[in-house]
């Protein structure tokens, strides 16, 4: 067993020496080392930070290592591979760290600080300018413990688990160049589907989410330091990744396995655990600047960090300012026109044109001109992409702080808190009016002073370009606080904690249309006598562009605002230890309990609540709360061991009791079978659940114009499909939809299993390969799909109460409330590779690779409906699809370090996907996509280090492939990127 030995302050100098000797003996005993020379060993040390790298050295050499966590904080480690003399390996491991080592016992090594500057002239770590500065007043006692890895509450001294976990350390994050967590996680192979980011303008809200395995974001649990945080403030179903400041992140652990037995609800697809920094020492000032080759998406980040050791503790503070400019759809070839027929797509321009489009009672359609009217043609459509933002501008300001203090030699208290505010503003095309398709239809009266036809008009479409562009402004404030007391008593490790978080958000959309005023302004003349008489203005909805004067615009112009919050508060207690010794080792156990309260509220203004706007989303208020009590137990049992072979069993059980729907008990089992040194088989089985969100339960009715593909607009389906008795208008693709919550929802349930192999071949030292297969089955999936209802109604004549059509066969209203009717089955594989080449005179080179393969993604939104295999397909979220599910998604990378130089080269690959061309039954392929990212940095010997970095994303300017059915910008913005080649530079000065 390897250990990290950490000193806590108390006592005097002589007392400290005695305690040091006792600590050395304790570590030696814990490590089960034996006497002998330092000798030679085969090493595979690949931990990016020095503390875990020293633990790996201890494990692989059989030598006890005594070091203070204070000395190793914030220090990186180079990989050590191959057969080395133990002394040489340790010397190389400590290179450029400012630390030295010395043998203080037969097989016990102590690490100490060297009094020299961290530059090329620094003497060998064996130098003795100032030995053992940790022999100072305050050294008292040594604690021996392991660390936790996401997916288990048991502290471990090794990182081999029964489920695959990807770890992105701080150096990985820095080399990626990503300035938001959403940007960082977007290319992770296990991530696919409908993740939200600022690359989604129409339908986005400035937030970012992560979607493992292509399942909705609500199926991936996001934690901070292993603890839950509040979801997005507008009654969101997932955590906003933009609410987590990247500068405060130490590492990100991604568990690609079901974990309801460990963490409770939402962990069906997996867990993303963000670990924040607490061990930084010194002062850091950093600035980042990036811009696309076309001169947009200008991004700046400015960060200040300070960390210090204090008597018996440490403190860390971080502040960041982030500013991202937009990309407009019109500034890229692929996204500048909603008519993509020239590229092999379809014409998705809008029939709400700046010149009024009028359908007359005799079914003829005319277009207004300056001199009258003319017959409408197929080209009388509006290209809304001339106006929209493709990537939303975003500002983010964040503060983060942590404080650790040793209450006694065995007990430590820690506090961390953060505050973050974001602002984003999407630009949308001017508001469209479809008089016949509002929840309350609008009729142009026969005696309206601008009606030259002398008869009532019920289908008038017009884009009110006289109003400014619509602007959707989203603001959020996220606060988080956590306090933990932890310690060790005998062989037991315990912690108790309190965590609180609150996310407040608001959304304000301006330059909408007041529906009530428009209804009066185009209605009977007797009901609109004039602004001076009854505060009404007759509206010319039937004219050409520019015929609305300032008075009419002022009468119609409106804005809508909705605000809300999500809050979470909870207490937890955990206990872990090794109470039993059996024939083949020690049994690890962990127990715990959690009590938390969740609440949410979403409040629209009066106009939105009364469905009084056109061009925005009309809401009813939403509010709800619930209490949750959870108990869990976990164990790791060494079933069998013989030489280098071993078989371990993992088991966990969690019981969750919710105040709003009842309880759920979920088990998990795992096996680790080490066949030989360097070869391990692993397998897991888990049951999981997802509690319906407070929004899904209590959401008030929401009105929107949903993007729906109506089969009845296709002539070939008329009279053939049971629900298509007449052809609907083929020029429309957005339809009035009402959604709402359902307090009778049940939890979604799941079963998942996985199996894999991890192999480190002895013939290639430094190489580790892994392959895992997985399957997730879900039932009682919460669904509110208007697209599904419309398709089923057209094809089978069902859901007649939910789908209303007018006398012309056009969709008039779709009612889509949440119900438990769906099911899914996802099956695939994960592949990973790490290859640390032996260190050469030109530096250390490491290759990494990760890939995810989706073999099958069966989805059914109703038990009576056929299952659809979505693997390798794209179905846009705006049409209520699950987004892009590429069969293959992969990352390959190379990392190089030599003295003061660092470099990285990454490939991101997404395989081709199939889609249906809108308005047809035809299929087309979305091309595969491969981009190259490069970064190079050098650290100058200025103060404690000035690092300059230069990077380029999408080195060869690979254009995002056309997605003809995509509502935003003709691409799958959740999978691909519109920005093209992007340059950035970063300067980082440490003091």
PDB file of N, CA and C in Angstrom, residues 904-990:
ATOM      1  N   UNK A 904       1.669  20.981 -27.886  1.00  0.00           N
ATOM      2  CA  UNK A 904       0.604  19.989 -28.040  1.00  0.00           C
ATOM      3  C   UNK A 904       0.065  20.056 -29.461  1.00  0.00           C
ATOM      4  N   UNK A 905      -0.387  18.903 -29.929  1.00  0.00           N
ATOM      5  CA  UNK A 905      -1.020  18.810 -31.247  1.00  0.00           C
ATOM      6  C   UNK A 905      -2.193  17.848 -31.098  1.00  0.00           C
ATOM      7  N   UNK A 906      -3.398  18.289 -31.462  1.00  0.00           N
ATOM      8  CA  UNK A 906      -4.602  17.486 -31.251  1.00  0.00           C
ATOM      9  C   UNK A 906      -5.400  17.377 -32.534  1.00  0.00           C
ATOM     10  N   UNK A 907      -5.971  16.198 -32.739  1.00  0.00           N
ATOM     11  CA  UNK A 907      -6.900  15.947 -33.830  1.00  0.00           C
ATOM     12  C   UNK A 907      -8.272  15.643 -33.230  1.00  0.00           C
ATOM     13  N   UNK A 908      -9.307  16.269 -33.777  1.00  0.00           N
ATOM     14  CA  UNK A 908     -10.680  16.010 -33.359  1.00  0.00           C
ATOM     15  C   UNK A 908     -11.449  15.497 -34.577  1.00  0.00           C
ATOM     16  N   UNK A 909     -12.054  14.335 -34.424  1.00  0.00           N
ATOM     17  CA  UNK A 909     -12.722  13.701 -35.567  1.00  0.00           C
ATOM     18  C   UNK A 909     -14.167  13.385 -35.208  1.00  0.00           C
ATOM     19  N   UNK A 910     -15.078  13.680 -36.140  1.00  0.00           N
ATOM     20  CA  UNK A 910     -16.490  13.316 -36.026  1.00  0.00           C
ATOM     21  C   UNK A 910     -16.881  12.623 -37.324  1.00  0.00           C
ATOM     22  N   UNK A 911     -17.436  11.428 -37.220  1.00  0.00           N
ATOM     23  CA  UNK A 911     -17.808  10.685 -38.420  1.00  0.00           C
ATOM     24  C   UNK A 911     -19.050  11.291 -39.068  1.00  0.00           C
ATOM     25  N   UNK A 912     -19.356  10.842 -40.280  1.00  0.00           N
ATOM     26  CA  UNK A 912     -20.505  11.353 -41.010  1.00  0.00           C
ATOM     27  C   UNK A 912     -21.808  10.926 -40.329  1.00  0.00           C
ATOM     28  N   UNK A 913     -22.873  11.671 -40.586  1.00  0.00           N
ATOM     29  CA  UNK A 913     -24.190  11.375 -40.020  1.00  0.00           C
ATOM     30  C   UNK A 913     -25.238  11.492 -41.120  1.00  0.00           C
ATOM     31  N   UNK A 914     -26.327  10.786 -40.942  1.00  0.00           N
ATOM     32  CA  UNK A 914     -27.421  10.802 -41.908  1.00  0.00           C
ATOM     33  C   UNK A 914     -28.538  11.690 -41.392  1.00  0.00           C
ATOM     34  N   UNK A 915     -29.186  12.429 -42.299  1.00  0.00           N
ATOM     35  CA  UNK A 915     -30.312  13.280 -41.942  1.00  0.00           C
ATOM     36  C   UNK A 915     -31.376  13.210 -43.020  1.00  0.00           C
ATOM     37  N   UNK A 916     -32.592  13.623 -42.664  1.00  0.00           N
ATOM     38  CA  UNK A 916     -33.696  13.731 -43.613  1.00  0.00           C
ATOM     39  C   UNK A 916     -33.758  15.169 -44.110  1.00  0.00           C
ATOM     40  N   UNK A 917     -33.783  15.351 -45.422  1.00  0.00           N
ATOM     41  CA  UNK A 917     -33.904  16.697 -45.973  1.00  0.00           C
ATOM     42  C   UNK A 917     -35.307  17.215 -45.673  1.00  0.00           C
ATOM     43  N   UNK A 918     -35.432  18.381 -45.036  1.00  0.00           N
ATOM     44  CA  UNK A 918     -36.754  18.891 -44.644  1.00  0.00           C
ATOM     45  C   UNK A 918     -37.703  18.983 -45.833  1.00  0.00           C
ATOM     46  N   UNK A 919     -38.970  18.624 -45.558  1.00  0.00           N
ATOM     47  CA  UNK A 919     -39.990  18.697 -46.595  1.00  0.00           C
ATOM     48  C   UNK A 919     -39.974  17.551 -47.577  1.00  0.00           C
ATOM     49  N   UNK A 920     -39.123  16.560 -47.334  1.00  0.00           N
ATOM     50  CA  UNK A 920     -39.027  15.411 -48.232  1.00  0.00           C
ATOM     51  C   UNK A 920     -38.910  14.144 -47.396  1.00  0.00           C
ATOM     52  N   UNK A 921     -38.873  13.011 -48.077  1.00  0.00           N
ATOM     53  CA  UNK A 921     -38.566  11.731 -47.447  1.00  0.00           C
ATOM     54  C   UNK A 921     -37.160  11.274 -47.825  1.00  0.00           C
ATOM     55  N   UNK A 922     -36.363  12.197 -48.358  1.00  0.00           N
ATOM     56  CA  UNK A 922     -35.033  11.870 -48.854  1.00  0.00           C
ATOM     57  C   UNK A 922     -33.994  11.989 -47.745  1.00  0.00           C
ATOM     58  N   UNK A 923     -32.965  11.147 -47.816  1.00  0.00           N
ATOM     59  CA  UNK A 923     -31.866  11.171 -46.864  1.00  0.00           C
ATOM     60  C   UNK A 923     -30.612  11.722 -47.534  1.00  0.00           C
ATOM     61  N   UNK A 924     -29.783  12.348 -46.730  1.00  0.00           N
ATOM     62  CA  UNK A 924     -28.471  12.785 -47.202  1.00  0.00           C
ATOM     63  C   UNK A 924     -27.462  12.596 -46.079  1.00  0.00           C
ATOM     64  N   UNK A 925     -26.176  12.592 -46.439  1.00  0.00           N
ATOM     65  CA  UNK A 925     -25.104  12.437 -45.458  1.00  0.00           C
ATOM     66  C   UNK A 925     -24.499  13.785 -45.099  1.00  0.00           C
ATOM     67  N   UNK A 926     -24.365  14.029 -43.800  1.00  0.00           N
ATOM     68  CA  UNK A 926     -23.556  15.144 -43.298  1.00  0.00           C
ATOM     69  C   UNK A 926     -22.115  14.655 -43.276  1.00  0.00           C
ATOM     70  N   UNK A 927     -21.226  15.352 -43.931  1.00  0.00           N
ATOM     71  CA  UNK A 927     -19.851  14.884 -44.093  1.00  0.00           C
ATOM     72  C   UNK A 927     -19.143  14.725 -42.745  1.00  0.00           C
ATOM     73  N   UNK A 928     -18.168  13.831 -42.732  1.00  0.00           N
ATOM     74  CA  UNK A 928     -17.297  13.717 -41.561  1.00  0.00           C
ATOM     75  C   UNK A 928     -16.469  14.995 -41.429  1.00  0.00           C
ATOM     76  N   UNK A 929     -15.876  15.168 -40.268  1.00  0.00           N
ATOM     77  CA  UNK A 929     -15.197  16.430 -39.956  1.00  0.00           C
ATOM     78  C   UNK A 929     -13.935  16.129 -39.170  1.00  0.00           C
ATOM     79  N   UNK A 930     -12.832  16.712 -39.571  1.00  0.00           N
ATOM     80  CA  UNK A 930     -11.543  16.520 -38.893  1.00  0.00           C
ATOM     81  C   UNK A 930     -10.857  17.872 -38.768  1.00  0.00           C
ATOM     82  N   UNK A 931     -10.526  18.254 -37.532  1.00  0.00           N
ATOM     83  CA  UNK A 931      -9.832  19.521 -37.307  1.00  0.00           C
ATOM     84  C   UNK A 931      -8.560  19.274 -36.512  1.00  0.00           C
ATOM     85  N   UNK A 932      -7.594  20.173 -36.705  1.00  0.00           N
ATOM     86  CA  UNK A 932      -6.276  20.080 -36.081  1.00  0.00           C
ATOM     87  C   UNK A 932      -6.065  21.297 -35.195  1.00  0.00           C
ATOM     88  N   UNK A 933      -5.639  21.089 -33.957  1.00  0.00           N
ATOM     89  CA  UNK A 933      -5.317  22.176 -33.016  1.00  0.00           C
ATOM     90  C   UNK A 933      -3.851  22.074 -32.617  1.00  0.00           C
ATOM     91  N   UNK A 934      -3.219  23.227 -32.464  1.00  0.00           N
ATOM     92  CA  UNK A 934      -1.790  23.275 -32.162  1.00  0.00           C
ATOM     93  C   UNK A 934      -1.525  24.341 -31.119  1.00  0.00           C
ATOM     94  N   UNK A 935      -0.619  24.046 -30.163  1.00  0.00           N
ATOM     95  CA  UNK A 935      -0.203  25.052 -29.181  1.00  0.00           C
ATOM     96  C   UNK A 935       1.273  24.852 -28.849  1.00  0.00           C
ATOM     97  N   UNK A 936       1.981  25.966 -28.667  1.00  0.00           N
ATOM     98  CA  UNK A 936       3.388  25.939 -28.269  1.00  0.00           C
ATOM     99  C   UNK A 936       3.604  27.029 -27.228  1.00  0.00           C
ATOM    100  N   UNK A 937       4.374  26.709 -26.160  1.00  0.00           N
ATOM    101  CA  UNK A 937       4.626  27.699 -25.121  1.00  0.00           C
ATOM    102  C   UNK A 937       6.069  27.597 -24.645  1.00  0.00           C
ATOM    103  N   UNK A 938       6.542  28.712 -24.082  1.00  0.00           N
ATOM    104  CA  UNK A 938       7.901  28.782 -23.526  1.00  0.00           C
ATOM    105  C   UNK A 938       7.841  29.577 -22.231  1.00  0.00           C
ATOM    106  N   UNK A 939       8.558  29.096 -21.220  1.00  0.00           N
ATOM    107  CA  UNK A 939       8.598  29.767 -19.926  1.00  0.00           C
ATOM    108  C   UNK A 939       9.929  30.498 -19.782  1.00  0.00           C
ATOM    109  N   UNK A 940       9.873  31.810 -19.674  1.00  0.00           N
ATOM    110  CA  UNK A 940      11.067  32.631 -19.523  1.00  0.00           C
ATOM    111  C   UNK A 940      11.439  32.729 -18.043  1.00  0.00           C
ATOM    112  N   UNK A 941      12.731  32.932 -17.792  1.00  0.00           N
ATOM    113  CA  UNK A 941      13.229  33.046 -16.426  1.00  0.00           C
ATOM    114  C   UNK A 941      13.048  34.482 -15.937  1.00  0.00           C
ATOM    115  N   UNK A 942      11.790  34.856 -15.730  1.00  0.00           N
ATOM    116  CA  UNK A 942      11.436  36.177 -15.231  1.00  0.00           C
ATOM    117  C   UNK A 942      10.667  35.977 -13.930  1.00  0.00           C
ATOM    118  N   UNK A 943      11.217  36.503 -12.834  1.00  0.00           N
ATOM    119  CA  UNK A 943      10.638  36.265 -11.520  1.00  0.00           C
ATOM    120  C   UNK A 943      10.467  34.761 -11.319  1.00  0.00           C
ATOM    121  N   UNK A 944       9.255  34.288 -11.047  1.00  0.00           N
ATOM    122  CA  UNK A 944       9.061  32.848 -10.869  1.00  0.00           C
ATOM    123  C   UNK A 944       8.563  32.170 -12.135  1.00  0.00           C
ATOM    124  N   UNK A 945       8.629  32.865 -13.252  1.00  0.00           N
ATOM    125  CA  UNK A 945       8.284  32.236 -14.515  1.00  0.00           C
ATOM    126  C   UNK A 945       7.280  33.039 -15.315  1.00  0.00           C
ATOM    127  N   UNK A 946       7.664  33.426 -16.536  1.00  0.00           N
ATOM    128  CA  UNK A 946       6.785  34.095 -17.481  1.00  0.00           C
ATOM    129  C   UNK A 946       6.547  33.135 -18.641  1.00  0.00           C
ATOM    130  N   UNK A 947       5.325  32.659 -18.760  1.00  0.00           N
ATOM    131  CA  UNK A 947       5.016  31.692 -19.813  1.00  0.00           C
ATOM    132  C   UNK A 947       4.258  32.387 -20.934  1.00  0.00           C
ATOM    133  N   UNK A 948       4.732  32.229 -22.149  1.00  0.00           N
ATOM    134  CA  UNK A 948       4.079  32.767 -23.337  1.00  0.00           C
ATOM    135  C   UNK A 948       3.611  31.595 -24.195  1.00  0.00           C
ATOM    136  N   UNK A 949       2.342  31.626 -24.579  1.00  0.00           N
ATOM    137  CA  UNK A 949       1.752  30.544 -25.360  1.00  0.00           C
ATOM    138  C   UNK A 949       1.145  31.111 -26.633  1.00  0.00           C
ATOM    139  N   UNK A 950       1.280  30.355 -27.711  1.00  0.00           N
ATOM    140  CA  UNK A 950       0.654  30.694 -28.989  1.00  0.00           C
ATOM    141  C   UNK A 950      -0.043  29.447 -29.502  1.00  0.00           C
ATOM    142  N   UNK A 951      -1.309  29.587 -29.886  1.00  0.00           N
ATOM    143  CA  UNK A 951      -2.054  28.427 -30.340  1.00  0.00           C
ATOM    144  C   UNK A 951      -2.937  28.749 -31.520  1.00  0.00           C
ATOM    145  N   UNK A 952      -3.339  27.718 -32.236  1.00  0.00           N
ATOM    146  CA  UNK A 952      -4.274  27.860 -33.338  1.00  0.00           C
ATOM    147  C   UNK A 952      -5.214  26.659 -33.315  1.00  0.00           C
ATOM    148  N   UNK A 953      -6.510  26.940 -33.307  1.00  0.00           N
ATOM    149  CA  UNK A 953      -7.528  25.907 -33.441  1.00  0.00           C
ATOM    150  C   UNK A 953      -7.957  25.824 -34.896  1.00  0.00           C
ATOM    151  N   UNK A 954      -8.272  24.613 -35.332  1.00  0.00           N
ATOM    152  CA  UNK A 954      -8.674  24.376 -36.723  1.00  0.00           C
ATOM    153  C   UNK A 954      -7.604  24.916 -37.671  1.00  0.00           C
ATOM    154  N   UNK A 955      -6.430  24.350 -37.525  1.00  0.00           N
ATOM    155  CA  UNK A 955      -5.240  24.833 -38.234  1.00  0.00           C
ATOM    156  C   UNK A 955      -5.454  24.948 -39.736  1.00  0.00           C
ATOM    157  N   UNK A 956      -6.167  24.001 -40.347  1.00  0.00           N
ATOM    158  CA  UNK A 956      -6.349  23.984 -41.798  1.00  0.00           C
ATOM    159  C   UNK A 956      -7.702  24.563 -42.225  1.00  0.00           C
ATOM    160  N   UNK A 957      -8.350  25.299 -41.315  1.00  0.00           N
ATOM    161  CA  UNK A 957      -9.568  26.049 -41.631  1.00  0.00           C
ATOM    162  C   UNK A 957     -10.635  25.149 -42.251  1.00  0.00           C
ATOM    163  N   UNK A 958     -10.885  24.008 -41.610  1.00  0.00           N
ATOM    164  CA  UNK A 958     -11.882  23.061 -42.100  1.00  0.00           C
ATOM    165  C   UNK A 958     -13.278  23.585 -41.800  1.00  0.00           C
ATOM    166  N   UNK A 959     -14.091  23.767 -42.854  1.00  0.00           N
ATOM    167  CA  UNK A 959     -15.431  24.306 -42.697  1.00  0.00           C
ATOM    168  C   UNK A 959     -16.363  23.256 -42.118  1.00  0.00           C
ATOM    169  N   UNK A 960     -17.263  23.694 -41.256  1.00  0.00           N
ATOM    170  CA  UNK A 960     -18.266  22.781 -40.712  1.00  0.00           C
ATOM    171  C   UNK A 960     -19.138  22.259 -41.844  1.00  0.00           C
ATOM    172  N   UNK A 961     -19.497  20.970 -41.838  1.00  0.00           N
ATOM    173  CA  UNK A 961     -20.299  20.413 -42.933  1.00  0.00           C
ATOM    174  C   UNK A 961     -21.752  20.858 -42.857  1.00  0.00           C
ATOM    175  N   UNK A 962     -22.399  20.882 -44.007  1.00  0.00           N
ATOM    176  CA  UNK A 962     -23.801  21.270 -44.086  1.00  0.00           C
ATOM    177  C   UNK A 962     -24.685  20.262 -43.367  1.00  0.00           C
ATOM    178  N   UNK A 963     -25.590  20.777 -42.530  1.00  0.00           N
ATOM    179  CA  UNK A 963     -26.674  19.985 -41.953  1.00  0.00           C
ATOM    180  C   UNK A 963     -27.961  20.650 -42.424  1.00  0.00           C
ATOM    181  N   UNK A 964     -28.576  20.077 -43.457  1.00  0.00           N
ATOM    182  CA  UNK A 964     -29.707  20.734 -44.114  1.00  0.00           C
ATOM    183  C   UNK A 964     -30.901  20.892 -43.188  1.00  0.00           C
ATOM    184  N   UNK A 965     -31.047  20.014 -42.192  1.00  0.00           N
ATOM    185  CA  UNK A 965     -32.202  20.067 -41.303  1.00  0.00           C
ATOM    186  C   UNK A 965     -31.926  20.849 -40.029  1.00  0.00           C
ATOM    187  N   UNK A 966     -30.756  21.497 -39.943  1.00  0.00           N
ATOM    188  CA  UNK A 966     -30.408  22.261 -38.743  1.00  0.00           C
ATOM    189  C   UNK A 966     -31.131  23.604 -38.747  1.00  0.00           C
ATOM    190  N   UNK A 967     -31.755  23.937 -37.635  1.00  0.00           N
ATOM    191  CA  UNK A 967     -32.477  25.198 -37.522  1.00  0.00           C
ATOM    192  C   UNK A 967     -31.524  26.375 -37.385  1.00  0.00           C
ATOM    193  N   UNK A 968     -30.380  26.164 -36.750  1.00  0.00           N
ATOM    194  CA  UNK A 968     -29.399  27.226 -36.537  1.00  0.00           C
ATOM    195  C   UNK A 968     -28.250  27.094 -37.531  1.00  0.00           C
ATOM    196  N   UNK A 969     -28.168  28.029 -38.474  1.00  0.00           N
ATOM    197  CA  UNK A 969     -26.945  28.261 -39.242  1.00  0.00           C
ATOM    198  C   UNK A 969     -26.537  27.129 -40.183  1.00  0.00           C
ATOM    199  N   UNK A 970     -27.452  26.213 -40.484  1.00  0.00           N
ATOM    200  CA  UNK A 970     -27.196  25.144 -41.461  1.00  0.00           C
ATOM    201  C   UNK A 970     -26.092  24.187 -41.046  1.00  0.00           C
ATOM    202  N   UNK A 971     -25.737  24.172 -39.778  1.00  0.00           N
ATOM    203  CA  UNK A 971     -24.759  23.216 -39.264  1.00  0.00           C
ATOM    204  C   UNK A 971     -25.262  22.673 -37.929  1.00  0.00           C
ATOM    205  N   UNK A 972     -24.690  21.550 -37.527  1.00  0.00           N
ATOM    206  CA  UNK A 972     -24.941  21.036 -36.190  1.00  0.00           C
ATOM    207  C   UNK A 972     -23.981  21.744 -35.244  1.00  0.00           C
ATOM    208  N   UNK A 973     -24.421  22.872 -34.711  1.00  0.00           N
ATOM    209  CA  UNK A 973     -23.543  23.705 -33.893  1.00  0.00           C
ATOM    210  C   UNK A 973     -23.160  23.079 -32.574  1.00  0.00           C
ATOM    211  N   UNK A 974     -23.837  22.000 -32.168  1.00  0.00           N
ATOM    212  CA  UNK A 974     -23.493  21.313 -30.934  1.00  0.00           C
ATOM    213  C   UNK A 974     -22.374  20.297 -31.151  1.00  0.00           C
ATOM    214  N   UNK A 975     -22.138  19.926 -32.398  1.00  0.00           N
ATOM    215  CA  UNK A 975     -21.107  18.932 -32.719  1.00  0.00           C
ATOM    216  C   UNK A 975     -19.940  19.548 -33.470  1.00  0.00           C
ATOM    217  N   UNK A 976     -20.242  20.442 -34.400  1.00  0.00           N
ATOM    218  CA  UNK A 976     -19.212  21.085 -35.216  1.00  0.00           C
ATOM    219  C   UNK A 976     -19.067  22.547 -34.797  1.00  0.00           C
ATOM    220  N   UNK A 977     -18.111  23.234 -35.395  1.00  0.00           N
ATOM    221  CA  UNK A 977     -17.875  24.649 -35.076  1.00  0.00           C
ATOM    222  C   UNK A 977     -17.876  25.476 -36.345  1.00  0.00           C
ATOM    223  N   UNK A 978     -18.454  26.662 -36.237  1.00  0.00           N
ATOM    224  CA  UNK A 978     -18.564  27.567 -37.371  1.00  0.00           C
ATOM    225  C   UNK A 978     -17.355  28.484 -37.502  1.00  0.00           C
ATOM    226  N   UNK A 979     -16.562  28.625 -36.446  1.00  0.00           N
ATOM    227  CA  UNK A 979     -15.592  29.711 -36.375  1.00  0.00           C
ATOM    228  C   UNK A 979     -14.470  29.617 -37.396  1.00  0.00           C
ATOM    229  N   UNK A 980     -14.089  28.415 -37.848  1.00  0.00           N
ATOM    230  CA  UNK A 980     -12.963  28.283 -38.756  1.00  0.00           C
ATOM    231  C   UNK A 980     -11.643  28.417 -38.020  1.00  0.00           C
ATOM    232  N   UNK A 981     -10.603  28.845 -38.732  1.00  0.00           N
ATOM    233  CA  UNK A 981      -9.291  28.970 -38.111  1.00  0.00           C
ATOM    234  C   UNK A 981      -9.319  30.071 -37.053  1.00  0.00           C
ATOM    235  N   UNK A 982      -8.743  29.752 -35.901  1.00  0.00           N
ATOM    236  CA  UNK A 982      -8.827  30.651 -34.743  1.00  0.00           C
ATOM    237  C   UNK A 982      -7.460  30.703 -34.072  1.00  0.00           C
ATOM    238  N   UNK A 983      -6.920  31.914 -33.930  1.00  0.00           N
ATOM    239  CA  UNK A 983      -5.610  32.130 -33.324  1.00  0.00           C
ATOM    240  C   UNK A 983      -5.776  32.667 -31.906  1.00  0.00           C
ATOM    241  N   UNK A 984      -4.874  32.292 -31.029  1.00  0.00           N
ATOM    242  CA  UNK A 984      -4.908  32.848 -29.680  1.00  0.00           C
ATOM    243  C   UNK A 984      -3.502  32.882 -29.096  1.00  0.00           C
ATOM    244  N   UNK A 985      -3.348  33.777 -28.136  1.00  0.00           N
ATOM    245  CA  UNK A 985      -2.084  33.875 -27.403  1.00  0.00           C
ATOM    246  C   UNK A 985      -2.393  34.072 -25.923  1.00  0.00           C
ATOM    247  N   UNK A 986      -1.471  33.636 -25.086  1.00  0.00           N
ATOM    248  CA  UNK A 986      -1.675  33.750 -23.651  1.00  0.00           C
ATOM    249  C   UNK A 986      -0.349  34.058 -22.988  1.00  0.00           C
ATOM    250  N   UNK A 987      -0.372  35.008 -22.051  1.00  0.00           N
ATOM    251  CA  UNK A 987       0.786  35.349 -21.239  1.00  0.00           C
ATOM    252  C   UNK A 987       0.447  35.093 -19.788  1.00  0.00           C
ATOM    253  N   UNK A 988       1.357  34.427 -19.082  1.00  0.00           N
ATOM    254  CA  UNK A 988       1.125  34.067 -17.687  1.00  0.00           C
ATOM    255  C   UNK A 988       2.393  34.353 -16.895  1.00  0.00           C
ATOM    256  N   UNK A 989       2.281  35.254 -15.922  1.00  0.00           N
ATOM    257  CA  UNK A 989       3.431  35.636 -15.100  1.00  0.00           C
ATOM    258  C   UNK A 989       3.209  35.214 -13.660  1.00  0.00           C
ATOM    259  N   UNK A 990       4.152  34.447 -13.117  1.00  0.00           N
ATOM    260  CA  UNK A 990       4.086  34.057 -11.710  1.00  0.00           C
ATOM    261  C   UNK A 990       5.071  34.897 -10.908  1.00  0.00           C
TER     262      UNK A 990
END
